[in-house]
Structures are given as structure tokens and as C-alpha cells.
mmCIF file of C-alpha atoms in Angstrom:
data_model
loop_
_atom_site.group_PDB
_atom_site.id
_atom_site.type_symbol
_atom_site.label_atom_id
_atom_site.label_comp_id
_atom_site.label_asym_id
_atom_site.label_seq_id
_atom_site.Cartn_x
_atom_site.Cartn_y
_atom_site.Cartn_z
ATOM 1 C CA MET A 5 10.136 18.893 -5.777
ATOM 2 C CA LYS A 6 11.451 20.199 -9.075
ATOM 3 C CA ASP A 7 14.784 18.453 -8.495
ATOM 4 C CA LEU A 8 13.014 15.204 -7.645
ATOM 5 C CA ILE A 9 11.057 15.155 -10.900
ATOM 6 C CA MET A 10 14.155 16.221 -12.843
ATOM 7 C CA TYR A 11 16.122 13.314 -11.374
ATOM 8 C CA ILE A 12 13.408 10.721 -12.080
ATOM 9 C CA ALA A 13 12.728 11.935 -15.616
ATOM 10 C CA GLN A 14 16.398 12.089 -16.594
ATOM 11 C CA ALA A 15 16.972 8.593 -15.224
ATOM 12 C CA LEU A 16 14.077 7.161 -17.245
ATOM 13 C CA VAL A 17 14.580 8.662 -20.687
ATOM 14 C CA ASP A 18 17.033 8.126 -23.518
ATOM 15 C CA ASN A 19 17.624 11.858 -24.050
ATOM 16 C CA PRO A 20 18.261 13.283 -20.576
ATOM 17 C CA GLU A 21 19.531 16.550 -22.008
ATOM 18 C CA ALA A 22 16.100 17.216 -23.515
ATOM 19 C CA VAL A 23 14.326 17.043 -20.122
ATOM 20 C CA LYS A 24 12.916 20.352 -18.952
ATOM 21 C CA VAL A 25 11.166 20.902 -15.641
ATOM 22 C CA ASN A 26 9.398 24.122 -14.749
ATOM 23 C CA GLU A 27 7.818 24.843 -11.381
ATOM 24 C CA ILE A 28 4.983 27.341 -11.153
ATOM 25 C CA GLU A 29 4.482 28.190 -7.519
ATOM 26 C CA GLY A 30 1.051 29.107 -6.269
ATOM 27 C CA GLU A 31 -0.025 29.857 -2.725
ATOM 28 C CA GLN A 32 -1.133 26.373 -1.749
ATOM 29 C CA THR A 33 -0.319 24.427 -4.842
ATOM 30 C CA SER A 34 2.629 24.386 -7.135
ATOM 31 C CA VAL A 35 2.433 23.004 -10.608
ATOM 32 C CA ILE A 36 5.423 21.110 -11.942
ATOM 33 C CA GLU A 37 5.582 20.981 -15.708
ATOM 34 C CA LEU A 38 7.634 18.206 -17.269
ATOM 35 C CA LYS A 39 8.741 18.254 -20.871
ATOM 36 C CA VAL A 40 10.735 15.493 -22.538
ATOM 37 C CA ALA A 41 11.759 14.592 -26.083
ATOM 38 C CA LYS A 42 8.846 13.321 -28.134
ATOM 39 C CA GLU A 43 10.182 9.766 -28.349
ATOM 40 C CA ASP A 44 10.639 9.662 -24.565
ATOM 41 C CA LEU A 45 7.061 10.631 -23.753
ATOM 42 C CA GLY A 46 6.029 7.005 -23.332
ATOM 43 C CA LYS A 47 8.863 6.442 -20.868
ATOM 44 C CA VAL A 48 7.639 9.091 -18.415
ATOM 45 C CA ILE A 49 3.997 8.115 -18.808
ATOM 46 C CA GLY A 50 4.370 4.341 -18.792
ATOM 47 C CA LYS A 51 1.957 1.550 -19.547
ATOM 48 C CA GLN A 52 -1.524 2.811 -18.714
ATOM 49 C CA GLY A 53 0.034 5.867 -17.104
ATOM 50 C CA ARG A 54 1.727 3.815 -14.437
ATOM 51 C CA THR A 55 5.015 5.725 -14.395
ATOM 52 C CA ALA A 56 3.226 9.091 -14.296
ATOM 53 C CA ARG A 57 1.050 7.786 -11.471
ATOM 54 C CA ALA A 58 4.089 6.573 -9.509
ATOM 55 C CA MET A 59 5.742 9.997 -9.884
ATOM 56 C CA ARG A 60 2.570 11.705 -8.657
ATOM 57 C CA THR A 61 2.309 9.340 -5.687
ATOM 58 C CA ILE A 62 5.873 10.103 -4.625
ATOM 59 C CA LEU A 63 5.300 13.788 -5.180
ATOM 60 C CA SER A 64 2.274 13.837 -2.910
ATOM 61 C CA ALA A 65 4.099 11.796 -0.255
ATOM 62 C CA ALA A 66 6.918 14.336 -0.338
ATOM 63 C CA SER A 67 4.401 17.188 -0.271
ATOM 64 C CA THR A 68 2.820 16.130 3.019
ATOM 65 C CA LYS A 69 6.084 17.128 4.705
ATOM 66 C CA VAL A 70 6.193 20.655 3.315
ATOM 67 C CA ARG A 71 2.403 21.090 3.546
ATOM 68 C CA LYS A 72 2.131 22.272 0.012
ATOM 69 C CA ARG A 73 0.479 20.333 -2.755
ATOM 70 C CA SER A 74 2.400 19.671 -5.929
ATOM 71 C CA VAL A 75 0.741 18.731 -9.174
ATOM 72 C CA LEU A 76 2.641 17.104 -12.004
ATOM 73 C CA GLU A 77 1.752 18.045 -15.544
ATOM 74 C CA ILE A 78 3.384 16.237 -18.411
ATOM 75 C CA LEU A 79 3.518 18.494 -21.460
ATOM 76 C CA GLU A 80 3.410 17.167 -24.980
ATOM 77 C CA MET B 22 -1.092 -36.776 -6.101
ATOM 78 C CA ASP B 23 0.846 -33.596 -5.587
ATOM 79 C CA PHE B 24 1.781 -32.247 -2.224
ATOM 80 C CA ILE B 25 -0.384 -29.388 -1.013
ATOM 81 C CA GLU B 26 1.066 -26.623 1.087
ATOM 82 C CA PHE B 27 -0.498 -25.641 4.392
ATOM 83 C CA THR B 28 0.493 -22.780 6.641
ATOM 84 C CA GLY B 29 -0.290 -21.868 10.199
ATOM 85 C CA LYS B 30 0.979 -19.930 13.197
ATOM 86 C CA ASP B 31 2.923 -23.021 14.215
ATOM 87 C CA THR B 32 3.540 -26.480 12.832
ATOM 88 C CA GLU B 33 0.653 -27.883 14.857
ATOM 89 C CA GLU B 34 -1.835 -25.502 13.268
ATOM 90 C CA ALA B 35 -0.500 -26.178 9.778
ATOM 91 C CA LEU B 36 -0.863 -29.925 10.350
ATOM 92 C CA GLN B 37 -4.436 -29.481 11.514
ATOM 93 C CA GLN B 38 -5.152 -27.547 8.335
ATOM 94 C CA ALA B 39 -3.777 -30.457 6.342
ATOM 95 C CA ALA B 40 -5.836 -33.044 8.247
ATOM 96 C CA LYS B 41 -8.951 -30.927 7.806
ATOM 97 C CA HIS B 42 -8.339 -30.403 4.116
ATOM 98 C CA PHE B 43 -7.966 -34.093 3.325
ATOM 99 C CA ASP B 44 -10.468 -35.107 5.999
ATOM 100 C CA MET B 45 -8.023 -37.767 7.158
ATOM 101 C CA PRO B 46 -6.116 -38.456 10.354
ATOM 102 C CA LEU B 47 -2.541 -37.229 10.290
ATOM 103 C CA ASP B 48 -1.072 -40.736 10.348
ATOM 104 C CA ARG B 49 -2.569 -41.393 6.927
ATOM 105 C CA LEU B 50 -0.896 -38.359 5.420
ATOM 106 C CA GLU B 51 2.571 -38.025 4.079
ATOM 107 C CA ILE B 52 3.975 -34.892 5.736
ATOM 108 C CA GLU B 53 6.985 -32.765 5.101
ATOM 109 C CA VAL B 54 7.698 -29.777 7.344
ATOM 110 C CA VAL B 55 9.139 -27.028 5.171
ATOM 111 C CA GLN B 56 9.533 -24.434 7.869
ATOM 112 C CA SER B 57 8.565 -24.337 11.499
ATOM 113 C CA GLY B 58 7.074 -21.062 12.640
ATOM 114 C CA SER B 59 8.730 -18.451 14.808
ATOM 115 C CA ASN B 60 7.290 -15.393 16.453
ATOM 116 C CA GLY B 61 10.255 -13.110 15.845
ATOM 117 C CA ILE B 62 10.712 -9.938 17.841
ATOM 118 C CA PHE B 63 7.618 -7.736 18.177
ATOM 119 C CA GLY B 64 6.187 -9.486 15.170
ATOM 120 C CA ILE B 65 9.126 -8.423 12.998
ATOM 121 C CA GLY B 66 10.748 -11.358 11.329
ATOM 122 C CA SER B 67 7.967 -13.692 12.375
ATOM 123 C CA ARG B 68 7.456 -16.666 10.118
ATOM 124 C CA LYS B 69 4.547 -18.910 9.444
ATOM 125 C CA ALA B 70 4.913 -22.627 9.818
ATOM 126 C CA LYS B 71 4.700 -24.366 6.480
ATOM 127 C CA VAL B 72 4.109 -28.042 5.790
ATOM 128 C CA LEU B 73 3.553 -30.078 2.666
ATOM 129 C CA ALA B 74 1.066 -32.917 2.855
ATOM 130 C CA ARG B 75 -0.602 -35.516 0.678
ATOM 131 C CA PRO B 76 -2.524 -38.706 1.345
ATOM 132 C CA ALA B 77 -0.035 -41.493 1.977
ATOM 133 C CA GLY B 78 -1.916 -44.225 0.114
ATOM 134 C CA PRO B 79 -2.277 -43.644 -3.621
ATOM 135 C CA SER B 80 0.933 -41.753 -4.244
ATOM 136 C CA ALA B 81 3.050 -44.869 -4.720
ATOM 137 C CA GLN B 82 0.628 -46.234 -7.298
ATOM 138 C CA GLU B 83 0.505 -42.884 -8.983
ATOM 139 C CA GLU B 84 4.275 -42.764 -9.205
ATOM 140 C CA VAL B 85 4.243 -46.224 -10.760
ATOM 141 C CA ALA B 86 1.600 -45.037 -13.193
ATOM 142 C CA GLU B 87 3.743 -42.012 -14.012
ATOM 143 C CA VAL B 88 6.810 -44.170 -14.579
ATOM 144 C CA LEU B 89 4.797 -46.488 -16.814
ATOM 145 C CA ALA B 90 3.487 -43.516 -18.734
ATOM 146 C CA VAL B 91 7.005 -42.213 -19.241
ATOM 147 C CA VAL B 92 8.210 -45.656 -20.328
ATOM 148 C CA SER B 93 5.360 -45.971 -22.801
ATOM 149 C CA GLY B 94 6.234 -42.535 -24.167
ATOM 150 C CA LYS B 95 3.188 -40.719 -22.836
ATOM 151 C CA ALA B 96 3.291 -37.555 -20.808
ATOM 152 C CA PRO B 97 3.192 -38.290 -17.099
ATOM 153 C CA GLN B 98 0.543 -35.582 -16.456
ATOM 154 C CA PRO B 99 -2.354 -35.624 -15.978
ATOM 155 C CA ALA B 100 -2.549 -38.707 -13.810
ATOM 156 C CA PRO B 101 -5.036 -41.370 -14.958
ATOM 157 C CA ALA B 102 -8.570 -40.430 -13.952
ATOM 158 C CA ALA B 103 -9.411 -43.927 -12.783
ATOM 159 C CA GLU B 104 -6.943 -43.602 -9.927
ATOM 160 C CA PRO B 105 -8.152 -45.563 -6.882
ATOM 161 C CA GLU B 106 -8.432 -43.014 -4.110
ATOM 162 C CA PRO B 107 -8.992 -43.961 -0.480
ATOM 163 C CA GLU B 108 -11.841 -41.448 -0.257
ATOM 164 C CA PRO B 109 -13.629 -39.610 -3.043
ATOM 165 C CA GLU B 110 -12.288 -36.115 -2.330
ATOM 166 C CA PRO B 111 -12.576 -33.435 -4.999
ATOM 167 C CA ALA B 112 -9.102 -32.194 -4.059
ATOM 168 C CA ALA B 113 -7.716 -35.529 -5.258
ATOM 169 C CA ALA B 114 -8.822 -34.875 -8.828
ATOM 170 C CA PRO B 115 -5.981 -34.910 -11.361
ATOM 171 C CA PRO B 116 -4.723 -31.491 -12.387
ATOM 172 C CA ALA B 117 -6.483 -30.042 -15.389
ATOM 173 C CA ALA B 118 -4.445 -30.014 -18.566
ATOM 174 C CA THR B 119 -4.998 -26.329 -19.248
ATOM 175 C CA GLU B 120 -3.548 -23.705 -16.978
ATOM 176 C CA THR B 121 -5.114 -20.259 -16.812
ATOM 177 C CA ASP B 122 -3.218 -17.583 -18.731
ATOM 178 C CA ASP B 123 -1.433 -15.468 -16.148
ATOM 179 C CA ARG B 124 -1.169 -18.173 -13.561
ATOM 180 C CA PRO B 125 2.539 -18.510 -12.767
ATOM 181 C CA ASP B 126 4.079 -21.846 -13.560
ATOM 182 C CA PRO B 127 6.312 -22.691 -10.597
ATOM 183 C CA ARG B 128 8.243 -25.232 -12.646
ATOM 184 C CA ALA B 129 9.239 -22.739 -15.328
ATOM 185 C CA PRO B 130 12.760 -21.545 -14.513
ATOM 186 C CA ARG B 131 13.165 -17.819 -14.068
ATOM 187 C CA PRO B 132 15.520 -16.192 -16.541
ATOM 188 C CA PRO B 133 18.980 -16.121 -15.002
ATOM 189 C CA GLU B 134 19.762 -12.599 -13.895
ATOM 190 C CA PRO B 135 22.392 -12.387 -11.199
ATOM 191 C CA PRO B 136 22.479 -8.660 -10.436
ATOM 192 C CA SER B 137 26.007 -7.334 -10.050
ATOM 193 C CA PRO B 138 27.131 -5.502 -6.898
ATOM 194 C CA GLU B 139 27.392 -2.349 -9.031
ATOM 195 C CA LEU B 140 23.695 -2.580 -9.954
ATOM 196 C CA MET B 141 22.806 -3.245 -6.346
ATOM 197 C CA GLU B 142 24.691 -0.129 -5.307
ATOM 198 C CA SER B 143 23.050 2.009 -7.972
ATOM 199 C CA ALA B 144 19.620 0.688 -6.930
ATOM 200 C CA ARG B 145 20.444 1.635 -3.352
ATOM 201 C CA GLN B 146 21.515 5.133 -4.351
ATOM 202 C CA CYS B 147 18.504 5.585 -6.619
ATOM 203 C CA LEU B 148 16.063 4.782 -3.809
ATOM 204 C CA GLY B 149 18.042 7.038 -1.463
ATOM 205 C CA ARG B 150 17.683 9.861 -3.970
ATOM 206 C CA LEU B 151 13.908 9.326 -4.299
ATOM 207 C CA LEU B 152 13.552 9.362 -0.509
ATOM 208 C CA GLN B 153 15.535 12.577 -0.079
ATOM 209 C CA ALA B 154 12.600 14.909 -0.662
ATOM 210 C CA MET B 155 10.223 12.650 1.249
ATOM 211 C CA GLU B 156 12.094 11.298 4.252
ATOM 212 C CA PRO B 157 15.633 12.734 4.351
ATOM 213 C CA GLU B 158 16.496 10.855 7.557
ATOM 214 C CA ALA B 159 15.718 7.438 6.057
ATOM 215 C CA THR B 160 18.595 5.240 4.906
ATOM 216 C CA VAL B 161 18.646 2.285 2.535
ATOM 217 C CA GLU B 162 20.261 -1.125 2.948
ATOM 218 C CA ALA B 163 20.680 -3.392 -0.056
ATOM 219 C CA SER B 164 21.166 -7.136 -0.466
ATOM 220 C CA ILE B 165 20.647 -9.746 -3.128
ATOM 221 C CA GLY B 166 18.066 -12.374 -2.313
ATOM 222 C CA GLU B 167 15.295 -14.494 -3.777
ATOM 223 C CA ARG B 168 13.364 -11.393 -4.849
ATOM 224 C CA GLY B 169 16.284 -9.995 -6.843
ATOM 225 C CA ILE B 170 17.844 -6.867 -5.413
ATOM 226 C CA GLU B 171 16.204 -6.389 -2.041
ATOM 227 C CA LEU B 172 16.178 -2.854 -0.682
ATOM 228 C CA GLU B 173 15.186 -2.116 2.886
ATOM 229 C CA ILE B 174 14.331 1.405 4.030
ATOM 230 C CA ILE B 175 15.533 2.033 7.579
ATOM 231 C CA GLY B 176 14.157 4.903 9.662
ATOM 232 C CA GLY B 177 11.986 7.777 8.559
ATOM 233 C CA GLU B 178 8.245 7.957 9.074
ATOM 234 C CA THR B 179 7.031 4.486 8.147
ATOM 235 C CA GLY B 180 3.463 5.647 7.519
ATOM 236 C CA ILE B 181 4.576 8.120 4.871
ATOM 237 C CA ILE B 182 6.978 5.691 3.224
ATOM 238 C CA ILE B 183 4.325 2.970 2.959
ATOM 239 C CA GLY B 184 1.404 5.231 2.063
ATOM 240 C CA ARG B 185 -2.258 4.385 1.842
ATOM 241 C CA ARG B 186 -2.608 0.656 1.119
ATOM 242 C CA GLY B 187 1.105 0.538 0.414
ATOM 243 C CA GLN B 188 0.877 2.718 -2.658
ATOM 244 C CA THR B 189 3.904 4.907 -1.908
ATOM 245 C CA LEU B 190 6.101 1.865 -1.264
ATOM 246 C CA GLU B 191 4.743 0.418 -4.500
ATOM 247 C CA ALA B 192 5.533 3.606 -6.431
ATOM 248 C CA LEU B 193 9.069 3.680 -5.016
ATOM 249 C CA GLN B 194 9.664 0.066 -5.992
ATOM 250 C CA TYR B 195 8.224 0.610 -9.454
ATOM 251 C CA LEU B 196 10.334 3.703 -10.184
ATOM 252 C CA VAL B 197 13.568 2.195 -8.837
ATOM 253 C CA THR B 198 12.945 -0.931 -10.936
ATOM 254 C CA ARG B 199 12.298 1.218 -13.999
ATOM 255 C CA ILE B 200 15.352 3.417 -13.497
ATOM 256 C CA VAL B 201 17.799 0.599 -12.739
ATOM 257 C CA SER B 202 16.443 -1.579 -15.575
ATOM 258 C CA HIS B 203 16.868 1.370 -17.926
ATOM 259 C CA GLU B 204 20.435 1.821 -16.735
ATOM 260 C CA ALA B 205 21.216 -1.895 -17.073
ATOM 261 C CA GLY B 206 19.452 -2.246 -20.428
ATOM 262 C CA ARG B 207 17.539 -5.306 -19.210
ATOM 263 C CA ALA B 208 14.807 -6.131 -16.706
ATOM 264 C CA ILE B 209 16.126 -6.185 -13.143
ATOM 265 C CA ARG B 210 14.006 -7.485 -10.298
ATOM 266 C CA ILE B 211 13.996 -5.133 -7.327
ATOM 267 C CA SER B 212 11.967 -5.364 -4.174
ATOM 268 C CA VAL B 213 11.555 -2.456 -1.742
ATOM 269 C CA ASP B 214 10.376 -3.028 1.801
ATOM 270 C CA THR B 215 10.365 -1.253 5.135
ATOM 271 C CA GLY B 216 9.981 -2.853 8.540
ATOM 272 C CA GLY B 217 8.825 -6.126 7.005
ATOM 273 C CA TYR B 218 5.619 -4.530 5.671
ATOM 274 C CA ARG B 219 5.622 -6.372 2.360
ATOM 275 C CA GLN B 220 6.404 -9.690 4.004
ATOM 276 C CA ARG B 221 3.506 -9.296 6.423
ATOM 277 C CA ARG B 222 1.151 -8.195 3.651
ATOM 278 C CA PHE B 223 2.053 -11.182 1.488
ATOM 279 C CA GLU B 224 1.569 -13.579 4.361
ATOM 280 C CA SER B 225 -1.837 -12.212 5.283
ATOM 281 C CA LEU B 226 -2.770 -12.256 1.610
ATOM 282 C CA ALA B 227 -1.821 -15.932 1.290
ATOM 283 C CA ASP B 228 -3.954 -16.663 4.366
ATOM 284 C CA LEU B 229 -6.844 -14.734 2.847
ATOM 285 C CA ALA B 230 -6.466 -16.673 -0.404
ATOM 286 C CA LEU B 231 -6.688 -19.989 1.454
ATOM 287 C CA ARG B 232 -9.727 -18.832 3.422
ATOM 288 C CA MET B 233 -11.494 -17.578 0.295
ATOM 289 C CA GLY B 234 -10.548 -20.851 -1.420
ATOM 290 C CA SER B 235 -12.289 -22.809 1.324
ATOM 291 C CA LYS B 236 -15.265 -20.501 1.046
ATOM 292 C CA ALA B 237 -15.494 -21.068 -2.708
ATOM 293 C CA ARG B 238 -15.229 -24.815 -2.157
ATOM 294 C CA GLU B 239 -17.905 -24.843 0.550
ATOM 295 C CA THR B 240 -20.402 -22.614 -1.214
ATOM 296 C CA GLY B 241 -19.657 -23.888 -4.712
ATOM 297 C CA ARG B 242 -19.605 -20.286 -5.925
ATOM 298 C CA PRO B 243 -16.766 -18.113 -7.266
ATOM 299 C CA VAL B 244 -15.144 -15.743 -4.765
ATOM 300 C CA ALA B 245 -13.315 -12.558 -5.786
ATOM 301 C CA VAL B 246 -10.277 -11.193 -3.945
ATOM 302 C CA GLY B 247 -8.918 -7.736 -4.581
ATOM 303 C CA PRO B 248 -8.305 -5.383 -6.316
ATOM 304 C CA LEU B 249 -4.651 -6.382 -6.157
ATOM 305 C CA ASN B 250 -1.508 -5.484 -8.071
ATOM 306 C CA SER B 251 0.408 -8.078 -10.077
ATOM 307 C CA GLN B 252 2.709 -9.147 -7.249
ATOM 308 C CA GLU B 253 -0.187 -9.518 -4.858
ATOM 309 C CA ARG B 254 -2.161 -11.514 -7.426
ATOM 310 C CA ARG B 255 0.815 -13.782 -7.826
ATOM 311 C CA VAL B 256 0.707 -14.502 -4.082
ATOM 312 C CA VAL B 257 -2.954 -15.515 -4.377
ATOM 313 C CA HIS B 258 -2.341 -17.720 -7.441
ATOM 314 C CA MET B 259 0.629 -19.379 -5.762
ATOM 315 C CA ALA B 260 -1.198 -19.940 -2.471
ATOM 316 C CA LEU B 261 -3.879 -21.923 -4.300
ATOM 317 C CA ARG B 262 -1.824 -23.454 -7.088
ATOM 318 C CA ASP B 263 -1.818 -26.984 -5.655
ATOM 319 C CA GLN B 264 -5.518 -27.040 -4.830
ATOM 320 C CA HIS B 265 -6.576 -28.624 -8.064
ATOM 321 C CA ASP B 266 -10.285 -28.373 -7.334
ATOM 322 C CA LEU B 267 -9.986 -24.577 -7.468
ATOM 323 C CA SER B 268 -9.029 -22.383 -10.394
ATOM 324 C CA THR B 269 -7.809 -18.808 -10.081
ATOM 325 C CA VAL B 270 -8.170 -16.203 -12.828
ATOM 326 C CA SER B 271 -7.382 -12.479 -12.813
ATOM 327 C CA ARG B 272 -10.255 -10.237 -13.848
ATOM 328 C CA GLY B 273 -10.045 -6.589 -14.784
ATOM 329 C CA ARG B 274 -8.221 -4.277 -17.109
ATOM 330 C CA SER B 275 -6.102 -1.859 -15.098
ATOM 331 C CA ASP B 276 -2.913 -2.930 -13.321
ATOM 332 C CA LEU B 277 -5.134 -3.532 -10.305
ATOM 333 C CA LYS B 278 -7.253 -6.614 -10.909
ATOM 334 C CA LYS B 279 -9.358 -8.968 -8.885
ATOM 335 C CA VAL B 280 -8.544 -12.639 -8.589
ATOM 336 C CA VAL B 281 -11.588 -14.833 -8.976
ATOM 337 C CA ILE B 282 -11.363 -18.214 -7.258
ATOM 338 C CA THR B 283 -13.728 -20.715 -8.856
ATOM 339 C CA PRO B 284 -14.478 -24.257 -7.714
ATOM 340 C CA ARG B 285 -14.107 -26.639 -10.638
#
């Protein structure tokens, strides 16, 4: 899941080297924290949060396979 | 009078729709069959029959009127209101001069954007990468068609790939479009489908639009369809674009909006 978000974020932003993804694993849920350069924040959130929503949708589709929920947090 | 498009399971049904719409026998209509229907295999690849129709009578006069208008330096549209029509049908009213804001203009040429084979390949790989965590056994085929780069997901669990109300398929298409457009430095049109889902959805949506259009016309009240995303709204607008007695406007503020069909 971490790799998936890393791939998407790096492909969307102008500063791929500034992308950091951290996965905090819980028992049923893991939280994926995404951090990007300040000027790229809009790129991973999108108009009215559309990009963030699309990432979350794909994350939850991928999570149904492994039976573990993943939550995406975008850090400022 | 513009041609109006009618669809049906087969050509016969589409023609009946046309006759019903104009309330005229078929021999008084000018008909053009755009596409005859086919059932396909197990419903995959099935096509609706599509015909264009208009009353045969007044068109010639209207064309003359248009030519005269052009000669006299006036815009050919809208057609003169005092047009002699064989029957007073509201559908025969001249098109209104003002178009609603996000209603697509079919005559406006799309910006030329022939996607290169390299972009097509990177779109294919991008979608493959997104699917890896979700459906590792799924593969992607790419082609270039009328909807830009067309990606087709083969195999995998279709239900998971499509998602509730198509939202996963939508998210995949959106992200691939974003990523490839970012890479190309310009907007690239990409369409993602699996097992003909999108095609079927668009067709049933166009049918729904026509049915709701008739309902609005019969009841004289506005009818709302949706909530729909922008592509789906486009299908509704396009399905009703030649029915000049109906106007379609998108209502709402998120990327999901309703389309309100209003009888003029």
C-alpha cells in the first residue's frame, strides 16, 4: 500500500524527491501518511479533493484483498 | 429543422421512436440510419440502432431560408419563427439563441491532440502499476480511439475493478489521466474500461435521458437526473441536444451534479 501511494504521489508532483510516505500499522487499520513539498500539496489533493479521494478509493479497493483497512492522511 | 437522433434495440424500434416523437407516419420523415443494432456476444459489444430523422416537408424551405439569410449577410440560425410547419409540434421550434453554460457544443472542434505511441505505452504501464496492489492478475490493453487513449483492463475481479457505482474505475481513469497529463505537460484524454462497463453505462444513461426528456415534455415539469459525474452529464446533454423543446442544465456544486431537464 505504501509503495502504491509513493508511486502515485511521485508521478503527480513536480518534486518527486520531496515525497515521503510513512506507514503506521495497526491491528486492523494501517495509516499511510503522505508528505510532499509545500507547492505540490495542491497536486496530491486536487480540485475539491478529487485526487485525494481517487487515491483513497484505490486504496480501499486494494485493501479488500488483504482484508486490512488503509487510511490515507495527507500531512501539511 | 435539424435532424434528431433516435436509438433503439434495433432499427425498427428506433424508427418507431422517431415516428412517435414527430407524431407522423414514417413516410413523411426524412430518415438516415447511422448504425443498425447488433446483439454482440453475451451482451458484450452489443450496439444500439441509431437513426437520424426529421420531418420531410419544411426542411427544403428552411434550407432556402438559410441560404437567403447567408446571402443577405445574416446568421443562418435561428431559423425564422414564422416557418410553415406541417403540424404545430413544439419540437419543431427553432433552436434558442442562447446555449446553457456547460452544455457541450458538438460543432466546436476538439483541440487536436494525437497521443503518441509512447504516451499510450506509458498510460498502459501506469494503469498496470495502479492495478498491481489491487488485482495483480489483471492486464491492460491500450489503443487510440475516439475517446483518446483507450485502456481496457482484462481479467481480474471485475467487481473490485469497477467498484460501487463505478467509482473505482472512475478513480483509476482520473489518476491515470492526471499522471500521464503531468508527464506530457498537457491535457491527455484517457478512457479506462473493463468488459464494456462504461459503454453499457453510457448507453443506458442516454436511454434514461431520453425517457426523462419525454417525461418532462409530457408533464411540463423539470426532471432531474443524477447525481452524475462530468462525463455522465455530457452523455445526458448530448442525448437531448437536438430536442430543442427541452433544455438541460447541470445543478450542484461538487463534481457530482444533477442534470435538470426543463421543457421550454
